[in-house]
Tab-separated table of C-alpha atoms in Angstrom:
chain	number	residue	atom	x	y	z
A	183	GLN	CA	49.200	100.744	76.048
A	184	VAL	CA	52.202	102.782	74.947
A	185	GLN	CA	55.506	101.008	75.422
A	186	LEU	CA	58.942	102.363	74.647
A	187	VAL	CA	61.957	100.123	75.163
A	188	GLU	CA	65.458	101.523	74.796
A	189	SER	CA	68.545	99.394	74.206
A	190	GLY	CA	72.116	99.696	73.054
A	191	GLY	CA	73.658	101.310	76.102
A	192	GLY	CA	76.883	100.147	77.668
A	193	VAL	CA	80.457	101.132	78.427
A	194	VAL	CA	82.360	102.791	75.593
A	195	GLN	CA	85.730	104.510	75.372
A	196	PRO	CA	86.000	108.242	74.737
A	197	GLY	CA	86.010	109.064	71.047
A	198	ARG	CA	84.123	105.911	70.073
A	199	SER	CA	80.571	105.534	68.773
A	200	LEU	CA	77.387	103.894	69.977
A	201	ARG	CA	73.905	103.506	68.539
A	202	LEU	CA	70.851	103.467	70.758
A	203	SER	CA	67.518	101.997	69.701
A	204	CYS	CA	64.003	102.547	70.980
A	205	VAL	CA	61.312	100.064	69.980
A	206	ALA	CA	57.779	101.429	70.201
A	207	SER	CA	54.471	99.616	70.571
A	208	GLY	CA	50.889	100.357	71.553
A	209	PHE	CA	50.435	103.304	69.194
A	210	ASN	CA	50.838	104.205	65.539
A	211	PHE	CA	54.545	105.046	65.599
A	212	GLY	CA	54.539	106.734	62.205
A	213	ASP	CA	52.011	109.328	63.340
A	214	TYR	CA	54.157	110.993	65.994
A	215	GLY	CA	57.320	112.950	66.488
A	216	MET	CA	59.792	111.385	68.897
A	217	HIS	CA	62.393	112.771	71.307
A	218	TRP	CA	65.628	111.717	72.970
A	219	VAL	CA	66.377	113.036	76.466
A	220	ARG	CA	69.186	112.162	78.873
A	221	GLN	CA	70.040	112.509	82.535
A	222	ALA	CA	73.661	112.534	83.619
A	223	PRO	CA	74.511	111.303	87.119
A	224	GLY	CA	73.407	113.853	89.689
A	225	LYS	CA	72.082	116.195	87.004
A	226	GLY	CA	68.683	117.156	85.646
A	227	LEU	CA	66.897	116.188	82.471
A	228	GLU	CA	68.534	117.372	79.260
A	229	TRP	CA	66.627	117.415	75.982
A	230	LEU	CA	68.749	116.127	73.094
A	231	ALA	CA	66.822	115.782	69.865
A	232	ILE	CA	63.485	115.565	68.120
A	233	ILE	CA	62.544	113.917	64.837
A	234	SER	CA	59.323	114.535	62.946
A	235	LEU	CA	56.897	111.745	62.192
A	236	ASP	CA	58.332	111.087	58.759
A	237	GLY	CA	61.940	111.864	59.666
A	238	SER	CA	62.128	114.913	57.426
A	239	GLU	CA	62.761	117.383	60.251
A	240	LYS	CA	65.305	117.030	63.029
A	241	TYR	CA	66.458	119.421	65.735
A	242	TYR	CA	69.283	118.998	68.227
A	243	ALA	CA	70.585	120.478	71.444
A	244	ASP	CA	73.790	122.465	70.970
A	245	SER	CA	75.617	120.018	73.254
A	246	VAL	CA	75.223	117.156	70.759
A	247	LYS	CA	74.787	118.942	67.429
A	248	GLY	CA	77.217	117.553	64.863
A	249	ARG	CA	78.004	114.453	66.976
A	250	PHE	CA	74.610	112.800	67.467
A	251	THR	CA	72.101	111.875	64.760
A	252	VAL	CA	68.492	110.915	65.328
A	253	SER	CA	66.707	108.702	62.828
A	254	ARG	CA	63.731	106.386	62.628
A	255	ASP	CA	62.449	103.364	60.735
A	256	ASN	CA	58.678	103.507	60.754
A	257	SER	CA	58.448	100.033	59.200
A	258	LYS	CA	60.172	98.672	62.314
A	259	ASN	CA	58.552	101.041	64.839
A	260	THR	CA	62.056	101.969	65.910
A	261	LEU	CA	63.804	105.204	66.826
A	262	TYR	CA	67.581	105.500	66.786
A	263	LEU	CA	70.266	107.745	68.220
A	264	GLN	CA	73.688	107.464	66.605
A	265	MET	CA	76.259	108.891	68.983
A	266	ASN	CA	79.732	109.644	67.635
A	267	THR	CA	82.884	111.068	69.204
A	268	LEU	CA	81.601	110.280	72.665
A	269	ARG	CA	82.925	112.201	75.651
A	270	ALA	CA	82.967	111.499	79.374
A	271	GLU	CA	80.250	114.112	79.820
A	272	ASP	CA	77.923	112.056	77.610
A	273	THR	CA	77.670	109.503	80.420
A	274	ALA	CA	73.976	109.401	81.245
A	275	VAL	CA	70.742	107.469	81.158
A	276	TYR	CA	69.203	108.016	77.735
A	277	TYR	CA	65.431	108.066	77.311
A	278	CYS	CA	63.260	108.046	74.234
A	279	ALA	CA	59.890	109.736	74.539
A	280	LEU	CA	56.689	110.004	72.571
A	281	ARG	CA	55.925	113.723	72.359
A	282	LEU	CA	57.494	113.951	75.835
A	283	ASN	CA	54.261	112.455	77.160
A	284	TYR	CA	55.306	108.814	77.369
A	285	TRP	CA	58.844	107.768	78.234
A	286	GLY	CA	60.869	104.588	78.142
A	287	GLN	CA	62.778	103.248	81.132
A	288	GLY	CA	66.072	104.436	79.714
A	289	THR	CA	69.408	102.859	78.821
A	290	LEU	CA	72.673	103.702	80.555
A	291	VAL	CA	75.638	104.902	78.539
A	292	THR	CA	78.994	105.135	80.300
A	293	VAL	CA	81.878	106.776	78.492
A	294	SER	CA	85.100	105.800	80.178
A	295	SER	CA	88.547	104.531	79.340
B	116	GLN	CA	72.506	123.880	80.944
B	117	SER	CA	68.821	124.334	81.789
B	118	VAL	CA	66.979	127.265	80.296
B	119	LEU	CA	64.092	127.123	82.766
B	120	THR	CA	64.707	127.956	86.434
B	121	GLN	CA	63.150	126.102	89.357
B	122	PRO	CA	63.869	126.174	93.097
B	123	PRO	CA	66.235	123.341	94.086
B	124	SER	CA	63.905	122.018	96.749
B	125	VAL	CA	60.609	122.559	98.551
B	126	SER	CA	59.163	120.803	101.556
B	127	ALA	CA	55.946	120.504	103.506
B	128	ALA	CA	54.267	118.165	105.970
B	129	PRO	CA	51.966	115.332	104.870
B	130	GLY	CA	48.570	116.664	103.860
B	131	GLN	CA	49.904	120.145	103.188
B	132	LYS	CA	50.446	121.930	99.874
B	133	VAL	CA	53.528	122.939	97.888
B	134	SER	CA	53.989	125.097	94.842
B	135	ILE	CA	56.900	124.791	92.438
B	136	SER	CA	57.753	127.700	90.180
B	137	CYS	CA	59.288	127.517	86.706
B	138	SER	CA	60.696	130.692	85.229
B	139	GLY	CA	61.542	131.067	81.560
B	140	SER	CA	61.426	133.649	78.812
B	141	GLY	CA	59.285	134.851	75.973
B	142	SER	CA	60.704	132.330	73.510
B	143	ASN	CA	59.853	129.306	75.630
B	144	ILE	CA	57.158	129.553	78.328
B	145	GLY	CA	55.910	132.850	76.936
B	146	ASP	CA	55.369	131.319	73.528
B	147	ASN	CA	54.689	127.640	74.151
B	148	ALA	CA	52.862	125.262	76.439
B	149	VAL	CA	54.388	123.940	79.648
B	150	SER	CA	54.457	120.343	80.875
B	151	TRP	CA	55.374	119.015	84.298
B	152	TYR	CA	57.036	115.691	85.118
B	153	GLN	CA	57.632	113.627	88.227
B	154	HIS	CA	60.870	111.680	88.220
B	155	LEU	CA	62.192	109.108	90.630
B	156	PRO	CA	65.753	107.825	90.156
B	157	GLY	CA	65.876	104.719	88.011
B	158	THR	CA	62.396	105.161	86.626
B	159	ALA	CA	60.843	106.766	83.581
B	160	PRO	CA	59.744	110.379	84.030
B	161	LYS	CA	55.981	110.585	84.469
B	162	LEU	CA	53.854	113.262	82.832
B	163	LEU	CA	51.755	115.103	85.392
B	164	ILE	CA	50.564	118.173	83.488
B	165	TYR	CA	50.499	119.058	79.783
B	166	GLU	CA	49.302	122.123	77.893
B	167	ASN	CA	49.940	124.249	81.016
B	168	ASN	CA	47.077	122.902	83.115
B	169	GLU	CA	45.753	119.635	81.673
B	170	ARG	CA	46.071	116.369	83.575
B	171	PRO	CA	46.498	113.055	81.753
B	172	SER	CA	44.073	110.338	82.726
B	173	GLY	CA	45.099	108.677	85.956
B	174	ILE	CA	46.774	111.738	87.444
B	175	PRO	CA	44.891	112.816	90.578
B	176	ASP	CA	43.491	116.326	90.847
B	177	ARG	CA	45.897	116.949	93.726
B	178	PHE	CA	48.255	118.012	90.934
B	179	SER	CA	47.525	121.263	89.127
B	180	GLY	CA	49.329	123.563	86.731
B	181	SER	CA	49.097	127.183	85.762
B	182	LYS	CA	50.959	129.624	83.534
B	183	SER	CA	51.249	133.366	83.486
B	184	GLY	CA	53.491	135.224	81.068
B	185	THR	CA	56.932	133.647	81.183
B	186	SER	CA	56.383	131.613	84.360
B	187	ALA	CA	54.517	128.470	85.297
B	188	THR	CA	53.598	126.822	88.570
B	189	LEU	CA	52.917	123.262	89.663
B	190	GLY	CA	50.769	122.833	92.737
B	191	ILE	CA	50.533	119.666	94.781
B	192	THR	CA	47.900	119.453	97.532
B	193	GLY	CA	47.306	116.772	100.118
B	194	LEU	CA	50.980	115.817	100.099
B	195	GLN	CA	51.785	112.138	100.502
B	196	SER	CA	55.075	110.391	101.162
B	197	ALA	CA	54.800	108.900	97.662
B	198	ASP	CA	55.081	112.424	96.256
B	199	GLU	CA	58.732	112.665	97.306
B	200	ALA	CA	60.512	112.956	93.959
B	201	ASP	CA	62.147	115.335	91.522
B	202	TYR	CA	59.781	117.534	89.543
B	203	TYR	CA	60.673	119.145	86.219
B	204	CYS	CA	58.937	121.656	84.010
B	205	GLY	CA	59.424	121.446	80.271
B	206	SER	CA	58.592	123.481	77.209
B	207	TRP	CA	59.714	124.218	73.643
B	208	ASP	CA	61.961	127.152	72.856
B	209	SER	CA	61.001	128.766	69.571
B	210	SER	CA	64.279	130.690	69.268
B	211	LEU	CA	66.504	127.687	69.952
B	212	SER	CA	64.242	125.248	68.072
B	213	ALA	CA	64.885	122.923	70.977
B	214	GLY	CA	63.146	121.367	73.917
B	215	VAL	CA	63.992	122.839	77.290
B	216	PHE	CA	63.634	121.533	80.826
B	217	GLY	CA	63.752	123.182	84.197
B	218	THR	CA	66.572	122.716	86.672
B	219	GLY	CA	64.430	120.348	88.722
B	220	THR	CA	62.923	120.596	92.208
B	221	TRP	CA	63.142	117.927	94.895
B	222	VAL	CA	59.989	117.707	96.980
B	223	THR	CA	60.388	116.541	100.571
B	224	VAL	CA	57.330	115.401	102.468
């Protein structure tokens, strides 16, 4: 069955960087577009980014455009989210999702000094 | 901020029915399919409805979806205590070239 496992979260100071990973299994990873979504404490779901199956197309939410970069390595069945210039408001649980149909359990990112 | 608008909360007694509305615009719901998700804190969001009214395997027919114009609705019949959760609608916005979610609705049974 489809499994998505995020990692890389933790506590980071404002202005620093962090890279999240999402390892996929149970499906042909290279055949599908993938998303990143987050939920800040007490807030709703916020869509962040999508990457096409071959990585050639990427779209971002305005809130992270220019700071976050989505990428993928189909040989490793892995999706990435490079997060730069982090802000306190980026504190959230970050989820990867297969076509927004299947979701991982999420990884918590806390931006705090 | 969310582009799709939902009521903050709805409630009904066990066994009863609730409907959750999701209001958008021509560039999102009006132009693209709607999905619905159930989300409990600390867990992965669960897909309930895709393509406006299709249920994935394993989702009971107590859950139903519909779409008309720039709005969509999730219906839940035969409410159970296990249905207490946040529910979100989601779609694609063709003008923003971005995914969009609703503001979320907490269902109280």
